[in-house]
Amino acid sequence: LLMNLYSYEEKVQNNTLAECEPTQGEVEDMYVLWLLENNTDTTYEEIYNALWMVESSRSLDPKDGDNGNAIGHYQIWETYWKDAVEFSDLEGTYQDCRTKEYAEAVIAEYMKRYCNEAWETGDWQTVSRIHNGGPRGATKKNTEKYWLKVQQQL
């Protein structure tokens, strides 16, 4: 699969492919890779469960993390919560992030604010990396390992 894709890309770079048209097999391989990278069939419930596993091992009573700065199933920081509720209709307090359902609503609002298209289209890599690294998390090198952990849970 990867060999076919890299073979096609090499042909394009070397300009040795007639009109640089991929073969049917190369198109199929590229589509499979795209599907693997985008996880478009994953539901919101599945991404929440993956984040929950990575953040607190799906504990029903998770301990505070990051020296007491992160709370709840999804280890949400107060600044994350403030960003989520600032421009939404979501009510409640930061301490409500200790409940799974409220925390999920906070995540949804945060993602709608910072990566709405990724949230709506199921770009879980972007969503995961922003959850971990903040508004610019998708571009931060240090969130790549986090994404791999989440991806293993999907």
Tab-separated table of C-alpha atoms in Angstrom:
chain	number	residue	atom	x	y	z
A	1	LEU	CA	0.000	0.000	0.000
A	2	LEU	CA	2.594	2.562	1.062
A	3	MET	CA	5.006	1.339	-1.598
A	4	ASN	CA	2.424	2.028	-4.306
A	5	LEU	CA	1.743	5.518	-2.960
A	6	TYR	CA	5.423	6.356	-2.630
A	7	SER	CA	6.064	4.881	-6.078
A	8	TYR	CA	3.423	7.185	-7.551
A	9	GLU	CA	4.786	10.225	-5.711
A	10	GLU	CA	8.312	9.386	-6.922
A	11	LYS	CA	7.073	9.138	-10.505
A	12	VAL	CA	5.381	12.524	-10.185
A	13	GLN	CA	8.539	14.112	-8.766
A	14	ASN	CA	10.707	12.577	-11.494
A	15	ASN	CA	8.143	13.494	-14.148
A	16	THR	CA	8.280	9.952	-15.490
A	17	LEU	CA	4.581	9.226	-15.307
A	18	ALA	CA	2.669	10.048	-18.452
A	19	GLU	CA	0.678	13.164	-17.536
A	20	CYS	CA	1.230	12.162	-13.890
A	21	GLU	CA	-1.992	10.120	-13.828
A	22	PRO	CA	-2.187	7.561	-11.015
A	23	THR	CA	-3.125	3.974	-11.782
A	24	GLN	CA	-6.378	2.580	-10.408
A	25	GLY	CA	-4.386	0.721	-7.729
A	26	GLU	CA	-2.570	3.887	-6.696
A	27	VAL	CA	-5.858	5.784	-6.434
A	28	GLU	CA	-7.320	3.025	-4.255
A	29	ASP	CA	-4.213	3.018	-2.049
A	30	MET	CA	-4.357	6.793	-1.622
A	31	TYR	CA	-8.040	6.576	-0.686
A	32	VAL	CA	-7.359	3.891	1.943
A	33	LEU	CA	-4.569	6.028	3.435
A	34	TRP	CA	-6.852	9.046	3.476
A	35	LEU	CA	-9.549	7.045	5.286
A	36	LEU	CA	-7.032	5.792	7.846
A	37	GLU	CA	-5.783	9.310	8.523
A	38	ASN	CA	-9.211	10.935	8.768
A	39	ASN	CA	-11.240	8.309	10.654
A	40	THR	CA	-14.405	9.714	9.112
A	41	ASP	CA	-16.572	6.851	10.353
A	42	THR	CA	-15.724	7.509	13.985
A	43	THR	CA	-18.595	8.940	15.994
A	44	TYR	CA	-18.498	11.632	18.646
A	45	GLU	CA	-19.074	8.927	21.250
A	46	GLU	CA	-16.007	7.057	20.013
A	47	ILE	CA	-13.763	10.128	20.080
A	48	TYR	CA	-14.989	10.972	23.577
A	49	ASN	CA	-14.247	7.411	24.711
A	50	ALA	CA	-10.784	7.532	23.151
A	51	LEU	CA	-9.986	10.861	24.831
A	52	TRP	CA	-11.368	9.542	28.122
A	53	MET	CA	-9.109	6.493	27.924
A	54	VAL	CA	-6.006	8.547	27.170
A	55	GLU	CA	-6.762	11.237	29.759
A	56	SER	CA	-7.933	9.143	32.715
A	57	SER	CA	-7.951	5.453	31.744
A	58	ARG	CA	-11.763	5.614	31.653
A	59	SER	CA	-11.864	6.073	35.387
A	60	LEU	CA	-15.302	6.835	36.770
A	61	ASP	CA	-13.713	8.901	39.549
A	62	PRO	CA	-10.583	10.407	37.991
A	63	LYS	CA	-7.981	12.168	40.074
A	64	ASP	CA	-7.001	15.731	39.280
A	65	GLY	CA	-4.009	15.878	36.965
A	66	ASP	CA	-1.262	18.259	35.961
A	67	ASN	CA	-0.546	19.301	39.552
A	68	GLY	CA	-4.229	19.923	40.243
A	69	ASN	CA	-4.771	22.054	37.135
A	70	ALA	CA	-6.801	19.493	35.168
A	71	ILE	CA	-10.046	17.924	36.347
A	72	GLY	CA	-12.539	15.297	35.361
A	73	HIS	CA	-12.686	12.465	32.879
A	74	TYR	CA	-11.056	14.568	30.162
A	75	GLN	CA	-8.569	16.448	32.378
A	76	ILE	CA	-9.876	19.887	31.438
A	77	TRP	CA	-7.991	22.992	32.559
A	78	GLU	CA	-9.893	26.053	33.737
A	79	THR	CA	-8.577	28.133	30.811
A	80	TYR	CA	-9.953	25.505	28.392
A	81	TRP	CA	-13.333	25.665	30.136
A	82	LYS	CA	-13.355	29.499	30.010
A	83	ASP	CA	-12.562	29.430	26.290
A	84	ALA	CA	-15.388	26.963	25.705
A	85	VAL	CA	-18.089	28.848	27.574
A	86	GLU	CA	-17.052	32.398	26.650
A	87	PHE	CA	-18.831	32.418	23.282
A	88	SER	CA	-21.412	29.680	23.833
A	89	ASP	CA	-24.710	29.229	25.623
A	90	LEU	CA	-23.183	26.634	27.915
A	91	GLU	CA	-23.820	27.384	31.554
A	92	GLY	CA	-22.294	25.885	34.658
A	93	THR	CA	-19.063	26.177	36.576
A	94	TYR	CA	-15.574	24.875	36.049
A	95	GLN	CA	-16.193	22.256	38.740
A	96	ASP	CA	-18.995	20.849	36.569
A	97	CYS	CA	-16.217	19.518	34.315
A	98	ARG	CA	-15.958	16.697	36.851
A	99	THR	CA	-19.130	15.236	35.336
A	100	LYS	CA	-18.603	13.380	32.082
A	101	GLU	CA	-21.639	14.777	30.272
A	102	TYR	CA	-20.848	18.398	31.100
A	103	ALA	CA	-17.189	17.919	30.170
A	104	GLU	CA	-18.248	16.527	26.798
A	105	ALA	CA	-20.363	19.623	26.193
A	106	VAL	CA	-17.329	21.759	27.086
A	107	ILE	CA	-15.157	19.822	24.609
A	108	ALA	CA	-17.782	20.266	21.882
A	109	GLU	CA	-17.978	24.029	22.448
A	110	TYR	CA	-14.185	24.347	22.568
A	111	MET	CA	-13.850	22.489	19.283
A	112	LYS	CA	-16.611	24.534	17.652
A	113	ARG	CA	-14.669	27.637	18.630
A	114	TYR	CA	-11.187	26.564	17.557
A	115	CYS	CA	-11.655	23.897	14.881
A	116	ASN	CA	-15.289	23.778	13.871
A	117	GLU	CA	-14.644	22.235	10.464
A	118	ALA	CA	-12.489	19.475	11.962
A	119	TRP	CA	-15.159	18.829	14.608
A	120	GLU	CA	-17.971	18.689	12.049
A	121	THR	CA	-16.101	16.513	9.541
A	122	GLY	CA	-14.555	14.077	12.010
A	123	ASP	CA	-10.930	15.163	11.669
A	124	TRP	CA	-10.074	13.498	14.975
A	125	GLN	CA	-6.356	14.131	14.648
A	126	THR	CA	-6.916	17.882	14.695
A	127	VAL	CA	-9.532	17.579	17.446
A	128	SER	CA	-7.269	15.421	19.624
A	129	ARG	CA	-4.237	17.606	19.191
A	130	ILE	CA	-6.192	20.773	19.985
A	131	HIS	CA	-7.730	19.112	23.038
A	132	ASN	CA	-4.214	18.333	24.234
A	133	GLY	CA	-2.308	21.392	23.072
A	134	GLY	CA	-4.761	24.271	22.989
A	135	PRO	CA	-6.015	26.342	20.056
A	136	ARG	CA	-2.794	25.835	18.044
A	137	GLY	CA	-2.304	22.254	19.227
A	138	ALA	CA	-2.782	20.758	15.783
A	139	THR	CA	0.457	22.423	14.652
A	140	LYS	CA	2.542	21.624	17.729
A	141	LYS	CA	5.076	18.823	17.390
A	142	ASN	CA	4.578	17.769	21.022
A	143	THR	CA	0.926	16.796	20.373
A	144	GLU	CA	1.789	14.184	17.741
A	145	LYS	CA	2.408	11.457	20.347
A	146	TYR	CA	-0.870	12.322	22.040
A	147	TRP	CA	-2.698	11.826	18.737
A	148	LEU	CA	-1.079	8.399	18.319
A	149	LYS	CA	-2.386	7.385	21.754
A	150	VAL	CA	-5.887	8.564	20.888
A	151	GLN	CA	-5.757	6.919	17.459
A	152	GLN	CA	-4.942	3.568	19.085
A	153	GLN	CA	-8.193	3.826	21.038
A	154	LEU	CA	-10.364	4.520	17.988
